[in-house]
Short mmCIF file of C-alpha atoms in Angstrom, two decimals:
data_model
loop_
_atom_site.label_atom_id
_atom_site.label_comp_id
_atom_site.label_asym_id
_atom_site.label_seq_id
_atom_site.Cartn_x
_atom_site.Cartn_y
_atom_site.Cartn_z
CA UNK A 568 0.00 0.00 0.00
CA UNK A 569 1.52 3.23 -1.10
CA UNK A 570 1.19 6.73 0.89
CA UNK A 571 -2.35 7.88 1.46
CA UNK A 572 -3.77 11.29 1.20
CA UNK A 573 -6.76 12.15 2.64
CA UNK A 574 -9.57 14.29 1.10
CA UNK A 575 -11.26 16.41 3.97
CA UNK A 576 -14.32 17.16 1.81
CA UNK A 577 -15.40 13.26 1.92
CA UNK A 578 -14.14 13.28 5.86
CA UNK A 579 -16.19 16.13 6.39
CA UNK A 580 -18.99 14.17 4.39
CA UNK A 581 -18.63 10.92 6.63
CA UNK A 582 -17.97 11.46 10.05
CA UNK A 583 -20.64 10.41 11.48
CA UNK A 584 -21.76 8.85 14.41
CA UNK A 585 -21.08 5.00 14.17
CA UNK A 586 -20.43 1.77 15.63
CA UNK A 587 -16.65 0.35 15.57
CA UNK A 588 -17.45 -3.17 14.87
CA UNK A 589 -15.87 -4.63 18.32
CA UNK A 590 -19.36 -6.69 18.37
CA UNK A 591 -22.21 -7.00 15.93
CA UNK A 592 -24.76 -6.11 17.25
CA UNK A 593 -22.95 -3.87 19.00
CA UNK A 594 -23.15 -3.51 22.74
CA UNK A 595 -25.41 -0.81 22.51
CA UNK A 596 -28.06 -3.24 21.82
CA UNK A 597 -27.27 -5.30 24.89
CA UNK A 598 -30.48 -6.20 27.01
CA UNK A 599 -30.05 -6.90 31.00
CA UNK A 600 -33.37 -9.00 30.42
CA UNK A 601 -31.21 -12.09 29.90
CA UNK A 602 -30.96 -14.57 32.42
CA UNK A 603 -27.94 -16.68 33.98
CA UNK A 604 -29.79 -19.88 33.70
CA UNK A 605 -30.70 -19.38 29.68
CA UNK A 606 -26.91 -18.21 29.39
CA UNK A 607 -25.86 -21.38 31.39
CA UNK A 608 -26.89 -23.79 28.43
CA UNK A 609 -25.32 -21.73 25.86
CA UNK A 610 -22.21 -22.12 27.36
CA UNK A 611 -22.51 -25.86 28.01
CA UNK A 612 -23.29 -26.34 23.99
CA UNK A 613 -20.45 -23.90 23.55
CA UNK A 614 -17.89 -26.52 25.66
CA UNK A 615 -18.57 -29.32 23.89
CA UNK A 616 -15.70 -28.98 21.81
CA UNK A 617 -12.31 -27.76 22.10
CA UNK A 618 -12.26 -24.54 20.60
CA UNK A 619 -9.77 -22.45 21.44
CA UNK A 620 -9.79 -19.39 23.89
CA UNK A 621 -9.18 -15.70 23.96
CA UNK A 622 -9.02 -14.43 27.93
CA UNK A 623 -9.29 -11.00 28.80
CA UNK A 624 -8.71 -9.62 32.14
CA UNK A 625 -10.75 -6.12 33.01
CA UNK A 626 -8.10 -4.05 35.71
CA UNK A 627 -9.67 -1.08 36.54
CA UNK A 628 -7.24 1.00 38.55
CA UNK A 629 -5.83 4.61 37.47
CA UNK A 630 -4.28 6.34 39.86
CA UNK A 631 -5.67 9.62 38.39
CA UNK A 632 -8.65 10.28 35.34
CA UNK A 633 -7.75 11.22 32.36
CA UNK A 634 -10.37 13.74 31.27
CA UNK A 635 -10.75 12.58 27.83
CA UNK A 636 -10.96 8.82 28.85
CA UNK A 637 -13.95 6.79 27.98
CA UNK A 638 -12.73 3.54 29.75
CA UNK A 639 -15.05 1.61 32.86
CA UNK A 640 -12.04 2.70 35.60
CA UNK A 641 -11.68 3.30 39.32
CA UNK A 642 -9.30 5.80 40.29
CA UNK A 643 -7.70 5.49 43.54
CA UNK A 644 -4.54 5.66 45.47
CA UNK A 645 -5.18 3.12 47.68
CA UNK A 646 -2.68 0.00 46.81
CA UNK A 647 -4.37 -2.43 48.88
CA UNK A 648 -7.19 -2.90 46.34
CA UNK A 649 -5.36 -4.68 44.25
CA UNK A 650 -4.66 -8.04 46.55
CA UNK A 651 -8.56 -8.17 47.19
CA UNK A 652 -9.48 -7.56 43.41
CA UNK A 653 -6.89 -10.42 42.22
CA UNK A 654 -8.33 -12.61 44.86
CA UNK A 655 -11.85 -11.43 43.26
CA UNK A 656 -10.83 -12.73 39.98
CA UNK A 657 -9.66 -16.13 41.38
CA UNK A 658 -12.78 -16.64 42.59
CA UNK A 659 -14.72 -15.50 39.94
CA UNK A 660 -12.50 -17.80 37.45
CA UNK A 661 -12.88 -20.82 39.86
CA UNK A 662 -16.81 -20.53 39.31
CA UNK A 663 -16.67 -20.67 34.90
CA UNK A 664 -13.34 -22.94 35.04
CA UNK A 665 -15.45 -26.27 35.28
CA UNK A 666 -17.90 -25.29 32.63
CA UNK A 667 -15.41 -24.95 29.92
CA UNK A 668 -14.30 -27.89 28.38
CA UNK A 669 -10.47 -28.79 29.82
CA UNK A 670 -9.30 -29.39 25.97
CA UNK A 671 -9.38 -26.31 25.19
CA UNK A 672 -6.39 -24.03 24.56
CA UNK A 673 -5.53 -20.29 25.22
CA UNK A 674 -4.48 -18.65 21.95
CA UNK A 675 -5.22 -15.34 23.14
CA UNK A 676 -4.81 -13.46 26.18
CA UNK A 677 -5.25 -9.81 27.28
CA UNK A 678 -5.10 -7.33 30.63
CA UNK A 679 -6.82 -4.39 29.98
CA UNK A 680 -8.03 -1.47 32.00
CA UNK A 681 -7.43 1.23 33.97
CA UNK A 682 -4.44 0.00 34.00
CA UNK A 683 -2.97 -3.36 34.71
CA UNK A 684 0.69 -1.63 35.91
CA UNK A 685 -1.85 -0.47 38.86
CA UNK A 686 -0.76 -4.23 39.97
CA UNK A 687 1.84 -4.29 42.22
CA UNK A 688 4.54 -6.94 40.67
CA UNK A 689 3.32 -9.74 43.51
CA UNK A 690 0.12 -9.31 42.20
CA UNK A 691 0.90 -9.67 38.48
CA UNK A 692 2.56 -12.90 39.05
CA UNK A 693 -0.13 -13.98 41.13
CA UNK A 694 -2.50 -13.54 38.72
CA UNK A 695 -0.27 -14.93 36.19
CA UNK A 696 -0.36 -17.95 38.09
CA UNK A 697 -3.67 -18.45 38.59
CA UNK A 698 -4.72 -18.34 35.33
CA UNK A 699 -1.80 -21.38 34.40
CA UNK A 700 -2.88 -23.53 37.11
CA UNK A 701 -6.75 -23.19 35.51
CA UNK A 702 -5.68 -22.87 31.75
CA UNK A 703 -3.73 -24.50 29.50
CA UNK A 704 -1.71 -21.48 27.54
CA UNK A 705 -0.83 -22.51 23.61
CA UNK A 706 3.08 -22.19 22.95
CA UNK A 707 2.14 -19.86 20.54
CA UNK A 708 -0.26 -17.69 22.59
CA UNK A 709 -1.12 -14.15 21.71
CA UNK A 710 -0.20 -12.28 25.61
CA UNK A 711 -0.82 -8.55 25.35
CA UNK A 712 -0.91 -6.14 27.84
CA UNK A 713 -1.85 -2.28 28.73
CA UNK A 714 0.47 -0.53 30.86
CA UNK A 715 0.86 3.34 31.96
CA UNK A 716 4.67 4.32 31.91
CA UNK A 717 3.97 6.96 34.48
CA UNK A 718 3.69 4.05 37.39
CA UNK A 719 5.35 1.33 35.23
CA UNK A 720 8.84 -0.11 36.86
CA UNK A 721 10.97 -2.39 35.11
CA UNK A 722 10.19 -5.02 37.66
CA UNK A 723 6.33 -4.69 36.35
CA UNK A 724 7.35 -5.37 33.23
CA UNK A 725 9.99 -8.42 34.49
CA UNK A 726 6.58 -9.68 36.19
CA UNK A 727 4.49 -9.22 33.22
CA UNK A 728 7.11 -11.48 31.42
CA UNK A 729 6.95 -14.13 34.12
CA UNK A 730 3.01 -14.03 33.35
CA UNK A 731 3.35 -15.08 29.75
CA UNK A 732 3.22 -11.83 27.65
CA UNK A 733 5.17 -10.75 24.62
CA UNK A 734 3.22 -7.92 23.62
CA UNK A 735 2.70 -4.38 25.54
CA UNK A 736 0.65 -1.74 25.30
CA UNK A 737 0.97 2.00 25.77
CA UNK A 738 -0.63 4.94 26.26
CA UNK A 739 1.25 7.98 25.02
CA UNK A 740 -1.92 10.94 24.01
CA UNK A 741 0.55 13.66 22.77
CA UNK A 742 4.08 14.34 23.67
CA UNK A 743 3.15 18.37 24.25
CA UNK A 744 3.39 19.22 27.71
CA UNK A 745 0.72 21.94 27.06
CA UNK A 746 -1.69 19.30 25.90
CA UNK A 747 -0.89 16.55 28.48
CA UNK A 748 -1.20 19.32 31.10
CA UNK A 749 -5.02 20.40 29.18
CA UNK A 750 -6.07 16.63 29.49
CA UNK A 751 -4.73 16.21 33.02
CA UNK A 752 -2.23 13.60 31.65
CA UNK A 753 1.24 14.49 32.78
CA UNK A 754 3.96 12.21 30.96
CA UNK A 755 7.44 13.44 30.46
CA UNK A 756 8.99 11.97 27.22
CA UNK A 757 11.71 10.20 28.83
CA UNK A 758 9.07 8.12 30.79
CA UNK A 759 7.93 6.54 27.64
CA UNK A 760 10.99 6.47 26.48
CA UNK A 761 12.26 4.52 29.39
CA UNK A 762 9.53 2.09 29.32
CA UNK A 763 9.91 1.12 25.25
CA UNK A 764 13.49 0.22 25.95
CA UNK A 765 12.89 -1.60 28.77
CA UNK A 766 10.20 -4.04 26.87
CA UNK A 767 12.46 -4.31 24.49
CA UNK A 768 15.39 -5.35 26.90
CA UNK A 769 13.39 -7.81 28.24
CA UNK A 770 12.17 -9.49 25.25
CA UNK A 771 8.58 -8.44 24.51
CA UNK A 772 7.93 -9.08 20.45
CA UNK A 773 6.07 -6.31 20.14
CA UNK A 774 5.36 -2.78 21.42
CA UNK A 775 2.35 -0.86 20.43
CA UNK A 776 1.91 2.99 21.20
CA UNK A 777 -1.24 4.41 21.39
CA UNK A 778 -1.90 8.54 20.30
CA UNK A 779 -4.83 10.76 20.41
CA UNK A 780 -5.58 13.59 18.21
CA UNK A 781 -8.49 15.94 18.68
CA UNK A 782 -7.20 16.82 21.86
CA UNK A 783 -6.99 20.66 23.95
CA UNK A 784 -4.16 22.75 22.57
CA UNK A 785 -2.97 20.04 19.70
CA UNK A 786 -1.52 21.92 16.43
CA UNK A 787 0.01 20.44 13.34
CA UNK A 788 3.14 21.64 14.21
CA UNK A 789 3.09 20.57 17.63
CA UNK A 790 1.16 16.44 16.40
CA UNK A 791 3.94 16.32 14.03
CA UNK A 792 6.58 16.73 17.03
CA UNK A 793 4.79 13.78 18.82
CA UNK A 794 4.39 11.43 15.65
CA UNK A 795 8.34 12.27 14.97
CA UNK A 796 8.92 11.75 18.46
CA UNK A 797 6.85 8.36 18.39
CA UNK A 798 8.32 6.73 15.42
CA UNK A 799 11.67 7.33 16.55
CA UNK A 800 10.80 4.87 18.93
CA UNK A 801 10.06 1.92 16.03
CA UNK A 802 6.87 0.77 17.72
CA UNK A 803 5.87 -1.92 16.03
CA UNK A 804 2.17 -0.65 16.04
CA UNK A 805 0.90 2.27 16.26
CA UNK A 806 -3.05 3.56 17.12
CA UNK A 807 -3.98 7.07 16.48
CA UNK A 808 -7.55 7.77 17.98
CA UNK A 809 -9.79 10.32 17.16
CA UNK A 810 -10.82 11.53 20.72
CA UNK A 811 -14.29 10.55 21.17
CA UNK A 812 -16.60 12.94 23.03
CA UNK A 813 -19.47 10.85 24.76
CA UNK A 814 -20.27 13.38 27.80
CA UNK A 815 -23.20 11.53 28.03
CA UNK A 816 -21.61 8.26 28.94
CA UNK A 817 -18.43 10.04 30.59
CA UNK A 818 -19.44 12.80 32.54
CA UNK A 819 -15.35 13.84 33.15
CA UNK A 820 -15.34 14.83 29.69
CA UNK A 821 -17.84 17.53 30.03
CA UNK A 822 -14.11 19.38 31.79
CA UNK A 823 -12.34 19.03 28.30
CA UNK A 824 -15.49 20.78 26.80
CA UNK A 825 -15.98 23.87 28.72
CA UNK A 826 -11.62 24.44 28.13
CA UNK A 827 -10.42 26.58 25.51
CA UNK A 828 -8.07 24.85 22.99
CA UNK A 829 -9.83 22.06 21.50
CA UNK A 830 -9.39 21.99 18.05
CA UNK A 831 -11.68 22.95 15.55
CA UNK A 832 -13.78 20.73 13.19
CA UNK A 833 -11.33 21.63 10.58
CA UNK A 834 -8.22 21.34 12.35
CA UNK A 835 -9.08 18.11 14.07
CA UNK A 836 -9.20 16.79 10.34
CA UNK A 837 -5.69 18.42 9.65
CA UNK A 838 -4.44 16.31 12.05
CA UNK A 839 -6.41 13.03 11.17
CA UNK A 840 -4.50 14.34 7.27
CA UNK A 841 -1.38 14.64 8.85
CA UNK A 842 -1.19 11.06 10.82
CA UNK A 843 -2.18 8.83 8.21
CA UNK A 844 -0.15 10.51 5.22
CA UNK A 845 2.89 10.87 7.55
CA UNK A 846 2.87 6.95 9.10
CA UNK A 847 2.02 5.83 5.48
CA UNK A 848 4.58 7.84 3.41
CA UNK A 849 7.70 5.69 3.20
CA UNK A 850 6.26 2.75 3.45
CA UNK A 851 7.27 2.05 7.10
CA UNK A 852 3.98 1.41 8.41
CA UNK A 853 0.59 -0.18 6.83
CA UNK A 854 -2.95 1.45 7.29
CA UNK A 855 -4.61 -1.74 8.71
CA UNK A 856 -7.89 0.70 8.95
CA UNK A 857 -9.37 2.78 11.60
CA UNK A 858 -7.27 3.76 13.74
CA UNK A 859 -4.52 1.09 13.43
CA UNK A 860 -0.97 1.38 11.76
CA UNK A 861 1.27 -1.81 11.90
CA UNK A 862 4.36 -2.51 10.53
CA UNK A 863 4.32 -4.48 6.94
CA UNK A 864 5.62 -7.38 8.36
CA UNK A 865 3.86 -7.74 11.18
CA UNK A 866 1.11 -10.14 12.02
CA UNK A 867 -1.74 -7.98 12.17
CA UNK A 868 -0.57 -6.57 8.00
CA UNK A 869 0.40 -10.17 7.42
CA UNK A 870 -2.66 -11.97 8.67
CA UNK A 871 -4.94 -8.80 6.63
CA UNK A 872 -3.33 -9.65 3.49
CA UNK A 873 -3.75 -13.29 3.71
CA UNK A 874 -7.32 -12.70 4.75
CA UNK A 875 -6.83 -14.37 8.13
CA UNK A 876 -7.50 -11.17 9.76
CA UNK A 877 -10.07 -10.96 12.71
CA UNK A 878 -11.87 -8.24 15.39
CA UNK A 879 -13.10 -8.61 18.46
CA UNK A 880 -13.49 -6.61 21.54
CA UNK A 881 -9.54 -6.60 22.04
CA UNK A 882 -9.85 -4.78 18.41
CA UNK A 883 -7.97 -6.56 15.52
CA UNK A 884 -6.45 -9.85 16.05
CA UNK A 885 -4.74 -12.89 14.43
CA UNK A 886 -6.65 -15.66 16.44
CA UNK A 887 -9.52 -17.03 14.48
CA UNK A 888 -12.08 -18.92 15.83
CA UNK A 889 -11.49 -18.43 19.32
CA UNK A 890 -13.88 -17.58 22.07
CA UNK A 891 -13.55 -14.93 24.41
CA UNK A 892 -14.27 -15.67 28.31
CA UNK A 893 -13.79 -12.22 30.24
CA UNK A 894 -13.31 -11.92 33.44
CA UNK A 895 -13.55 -8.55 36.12
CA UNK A 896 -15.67 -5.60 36.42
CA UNK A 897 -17.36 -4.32 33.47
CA UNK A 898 -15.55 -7.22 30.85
CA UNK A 899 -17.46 -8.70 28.00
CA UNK A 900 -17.75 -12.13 26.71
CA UNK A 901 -18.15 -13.76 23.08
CA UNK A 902 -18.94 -16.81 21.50
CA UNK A 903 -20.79 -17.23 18.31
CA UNK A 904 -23.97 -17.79 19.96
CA UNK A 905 -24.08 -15.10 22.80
CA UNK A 906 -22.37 -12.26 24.41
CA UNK A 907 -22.57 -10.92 28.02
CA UNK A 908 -21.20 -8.28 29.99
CA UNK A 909 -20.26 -8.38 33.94
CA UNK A 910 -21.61 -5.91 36.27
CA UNK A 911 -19.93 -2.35 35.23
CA UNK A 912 -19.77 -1.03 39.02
CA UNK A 913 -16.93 -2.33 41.31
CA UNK A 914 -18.89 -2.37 44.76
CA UNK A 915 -21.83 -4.98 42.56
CA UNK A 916 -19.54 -6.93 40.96
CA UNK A 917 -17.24 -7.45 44.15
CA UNK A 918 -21.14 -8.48 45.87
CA UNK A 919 -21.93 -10.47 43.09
CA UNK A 920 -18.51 -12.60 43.14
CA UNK A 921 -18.22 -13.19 46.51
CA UNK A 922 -21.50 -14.30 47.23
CA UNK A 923 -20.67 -17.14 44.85
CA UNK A 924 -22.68 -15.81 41.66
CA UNK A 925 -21.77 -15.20 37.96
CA UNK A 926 -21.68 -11.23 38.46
CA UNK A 927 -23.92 -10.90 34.73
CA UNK A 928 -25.23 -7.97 34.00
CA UNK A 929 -26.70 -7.72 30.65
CA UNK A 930 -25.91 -9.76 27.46
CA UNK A 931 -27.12 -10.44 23.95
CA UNK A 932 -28.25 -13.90 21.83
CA UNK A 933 -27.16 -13.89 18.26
CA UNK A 934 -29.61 -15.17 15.68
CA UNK A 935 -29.04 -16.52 12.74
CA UNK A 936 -29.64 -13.21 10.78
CA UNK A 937 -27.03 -11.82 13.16
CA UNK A 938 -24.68 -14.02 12.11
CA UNK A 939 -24.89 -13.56 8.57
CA UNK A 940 -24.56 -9.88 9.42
CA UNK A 941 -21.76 -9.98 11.34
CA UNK A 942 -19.57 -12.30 9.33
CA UNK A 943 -20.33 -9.88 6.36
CA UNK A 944 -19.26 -6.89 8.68
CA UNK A 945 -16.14 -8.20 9.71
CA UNK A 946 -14.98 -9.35 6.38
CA UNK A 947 -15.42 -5.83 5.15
CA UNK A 948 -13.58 -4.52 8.36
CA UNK A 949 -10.76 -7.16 8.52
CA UNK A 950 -10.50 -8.40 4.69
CA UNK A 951 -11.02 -5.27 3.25
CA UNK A 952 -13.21 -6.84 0.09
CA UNK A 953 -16.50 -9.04 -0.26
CA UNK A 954 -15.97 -12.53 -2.02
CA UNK A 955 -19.70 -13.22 -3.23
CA UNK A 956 -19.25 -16.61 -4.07
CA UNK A 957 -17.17 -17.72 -1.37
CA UNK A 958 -19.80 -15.89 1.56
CA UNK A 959 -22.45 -17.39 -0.22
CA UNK A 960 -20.90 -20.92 0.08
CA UNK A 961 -19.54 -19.94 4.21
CA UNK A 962 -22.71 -18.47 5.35
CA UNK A 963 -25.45 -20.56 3.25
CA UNK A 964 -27.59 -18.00 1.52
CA UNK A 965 -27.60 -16.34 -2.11
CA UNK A 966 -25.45 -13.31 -1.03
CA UNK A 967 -25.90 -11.04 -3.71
CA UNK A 968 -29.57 -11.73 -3.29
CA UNK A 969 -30.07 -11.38 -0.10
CA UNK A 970 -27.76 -8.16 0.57
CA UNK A 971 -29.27 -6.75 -2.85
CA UNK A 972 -30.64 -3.23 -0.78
CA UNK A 973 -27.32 -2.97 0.69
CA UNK A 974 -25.08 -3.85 -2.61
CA UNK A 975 -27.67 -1.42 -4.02
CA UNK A 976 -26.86 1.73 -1.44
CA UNK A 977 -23.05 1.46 -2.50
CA UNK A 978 -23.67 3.72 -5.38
CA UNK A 979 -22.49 7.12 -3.40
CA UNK A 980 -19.34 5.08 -1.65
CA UNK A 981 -17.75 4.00 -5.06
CA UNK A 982 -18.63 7.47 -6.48
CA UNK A 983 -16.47 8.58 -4.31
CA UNK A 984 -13.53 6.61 -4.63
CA UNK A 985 -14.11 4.21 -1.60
CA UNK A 986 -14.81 1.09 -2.42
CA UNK A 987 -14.62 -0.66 -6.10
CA UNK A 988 -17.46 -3.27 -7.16
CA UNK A 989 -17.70 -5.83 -10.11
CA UNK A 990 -19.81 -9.52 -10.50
CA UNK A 991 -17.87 -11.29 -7.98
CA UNK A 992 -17.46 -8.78 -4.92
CA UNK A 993 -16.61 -5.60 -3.70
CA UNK A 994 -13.20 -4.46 -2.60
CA UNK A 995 -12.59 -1.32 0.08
CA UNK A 996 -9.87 1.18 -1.51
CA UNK A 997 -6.90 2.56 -0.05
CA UNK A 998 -8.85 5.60 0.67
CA UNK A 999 -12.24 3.56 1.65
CA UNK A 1000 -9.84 2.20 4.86
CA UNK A 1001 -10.29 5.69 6.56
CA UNK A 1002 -14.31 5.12 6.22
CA UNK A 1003 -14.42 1.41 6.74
CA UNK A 1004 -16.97 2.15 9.77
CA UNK A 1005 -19.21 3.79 6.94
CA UNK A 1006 -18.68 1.09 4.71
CA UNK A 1007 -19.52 -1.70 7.49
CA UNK A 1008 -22.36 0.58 8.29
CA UNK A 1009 -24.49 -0.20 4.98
CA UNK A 1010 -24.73 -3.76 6.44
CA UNK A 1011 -26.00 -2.87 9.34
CA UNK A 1012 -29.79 -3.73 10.04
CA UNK A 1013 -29.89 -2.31 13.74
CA UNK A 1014 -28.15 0.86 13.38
CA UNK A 1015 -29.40 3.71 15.86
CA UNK A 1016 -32.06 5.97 14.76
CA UNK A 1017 -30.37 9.58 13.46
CA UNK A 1018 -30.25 11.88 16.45
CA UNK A 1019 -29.83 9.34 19.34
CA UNK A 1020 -26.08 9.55 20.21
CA UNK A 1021 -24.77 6.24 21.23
CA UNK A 1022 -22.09 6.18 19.39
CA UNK A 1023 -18.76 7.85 18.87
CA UNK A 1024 -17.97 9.54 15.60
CA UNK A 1025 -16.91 7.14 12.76
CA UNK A 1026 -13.54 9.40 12.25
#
């Protein structure tokens, strides 16, 4: 894939509000109607073979909010809630160990957050352990993890190591002091700095850095200092999020709103312009879509152009087929029938746990209509193209016939450059990456009315 350049007129045309494909449906259509004991039997038809697993581990703890976070957190200084919240987990793992089937393998595993580097070391390791002694990890397994250099110590990292992982996260915003000061985000260069080499001394295969444009005080000049800044650092990925603005489900944000600085409209896009064209324009990184850059050879460009690509709610991934079990407050399961969500409040889901119960909260049963849906969805997110023939044969139906409104409503995206169509599929362009959330959206049969805003902004 060569350099891309962005046209702002066709941003300024498309960003809308939209799902990002984590789920389909999304989780916005999530009911707490369903019930533990109709789950139950799901899972027990789900465990009768060995399919593999994806684990992902919800840590909450920040020691401070970020104003323009949208993450389920608990911020607190208090390092003692750590012991009682890995303890928690335990717990909650030893009651959905025995109703997974002991074949199965973990191909995938992930600590999100907050921020897992809340975990003291002893912690890490503990909870590293406990999952080994209930699992049984692939040699090939998938470990990635989400740490904040601002509390991270190399010993975290040695202790993340002992747990199994090779990949690490990190959150990085903007490298302006100004605009880390704006956000209430203060981290000093050197700290991230510090913490790439330190992964890379002790053997993790890949480092990710995460950015955030759209953000209080951001220029050009000053984005272009931090993406210079960044890839002098060789991460091997790289995510550059718009900043979404949901006041409505993150009250904190409502700060970053009523403070000078924030972009406007039309400079927010200059720096969406800048990020892609700059990552893109020697060649040293790939526009996987969205918001994700990876190296060519890495697994996640690999695995797109061999069409082996995949998304789930860790975001894109090389592990097909595999289901996710999530454990800890707020954490959301998958398997190809259901999904369900645990209780989003610590104090509940603490109740929930140690009174011996699943802590569910609300979840969602996939029909067969859903299926067909979602497969189509995530090819056009992951594979970037539509093979006609060969979803027809996968998914059982006459695809061009029954899509034919949707293939039909295409008419404005190829106009426009973003997507290219003949008899035997459709393929996304180059430029139709930036608006694959639009693209996936013409497939979508539960969108949210226009005017409800559950949803961030598609770019």
């Amino acid at each position: 894939m060569s350099c891309l350049h962005v046209n702002l007129d066709l941003v300024r045309k498309y960003d809308v509000p939209g799902p990002r494909y984590t789920s389909y449906p999304p989780a916005t259509r999530f009911t707490e109607a369903i019930s533990w004991d109709s789950l139950r039997s799901c899972i027990e038809a789900n465990n009768r073979l060995e399919r593999p697993l994806s684990l992902y581990f919800h840590i909450p703890f920040c020691q401070a909010l970020c104003w323009f976070c949208g993450c389920t957190t608990v911020i607190t200084r208090n390092r003692d809630q750590p012991r009682a919240y890995v303890e928690l987990l335990r717990r909650e793992l030893a009651l959905m160990a025995p109703r997974l089937h002991p074949g199965r393998r973990v191909v995938q595993l992930h600590w999100g957050g907050g921020s897992p580097s809340f975990l003291p070391p002893t912690e890490i390791r503990r909870l590293g352990d406990i999952i080994r002694q209930q699992f049984t990890l692939a040699d090939d397994i998938e470990a990635g993890v989400e740490v904040d250099p601002r509390d991270l110590t190399r010993d975290h990292l040695a202790a993340f190591r002992e747990a199994g992982f090779n990949r690490v996260s990190m959150g990085v915003q903007d490298f302006d002091a100004r605009v880390q000061q704006a956000v209430h985000r203060l981290q000093p260069r050197e700290l991230t700095e510090r913490s790439v080499a330190w992964a890379r001394e002790l053997g993790f295969g890949s480092v990710n850095l995460d950015l955030i444009y759209g953000l209080p005080y951001q220029t050009l000049e000053s984005f272009e200092r931090t993406l210079d800044g960044v890839m002098a650092l060789n991460p091997d990925r790289l995510a550059v999020f718009s900043y979404a603005h949901v006041p409505w489900l993150k009250p904190a944000q409502k700060i970053l709103a009523r403070r000078p600085g924030l972009p406007a409209p039309e400079v927010k896009l200059q720096l969406l312009k800048l990020a892609v064209e700059k990552l893109t324009g020697d060649g040293r990184y790939v526009y996987i879509g969205m918001d994700h850059f990876a190296r060519p050879g890495d697994e996640l460009a690999v695995a797109q152009r061999q069409k082996k690509l995949q998304r789930n709610f860790q975001g894109y991934s090389t592990r097909a087929g595999a289901d996710i079990y999530a454990f800890g407050m707020s954490s959301i399961s998958q398997i190809p029938e259901a999904y369900w969500q645990n209780l989003k409040s610590l104090p509940a889901w603490q109740d929930a746990v140690q009174a011996g119960r699943v802590p569910l909260y609300r979840g969602y049963f996939v029909s067969q209509e859903d299926k067909i849906r979602r497969e189509t969805i995530m090819r056009v997110m992951c594979d970037l193209s539509l093979d006609y023939a060969a979803l027809s044969r996968s998914l059982g139906i006459p695809f061009q016939q029954h899509f034919a409104r949707e293939l039909a409503s295409l008419d404005d995206l190829e106009a426009d450059g973003l997507v290219r169509r003949t008899a035997a599929g459709l393929e996304v362009t180059d430029l139709g990456r930036l608006f694959i959330r639009n693209i996936a959206m013409r497939f979508d049969n539960q969108l949210t009315p226009p005017g409800e805003q559950r949803h961030s902004r598609t770019i």
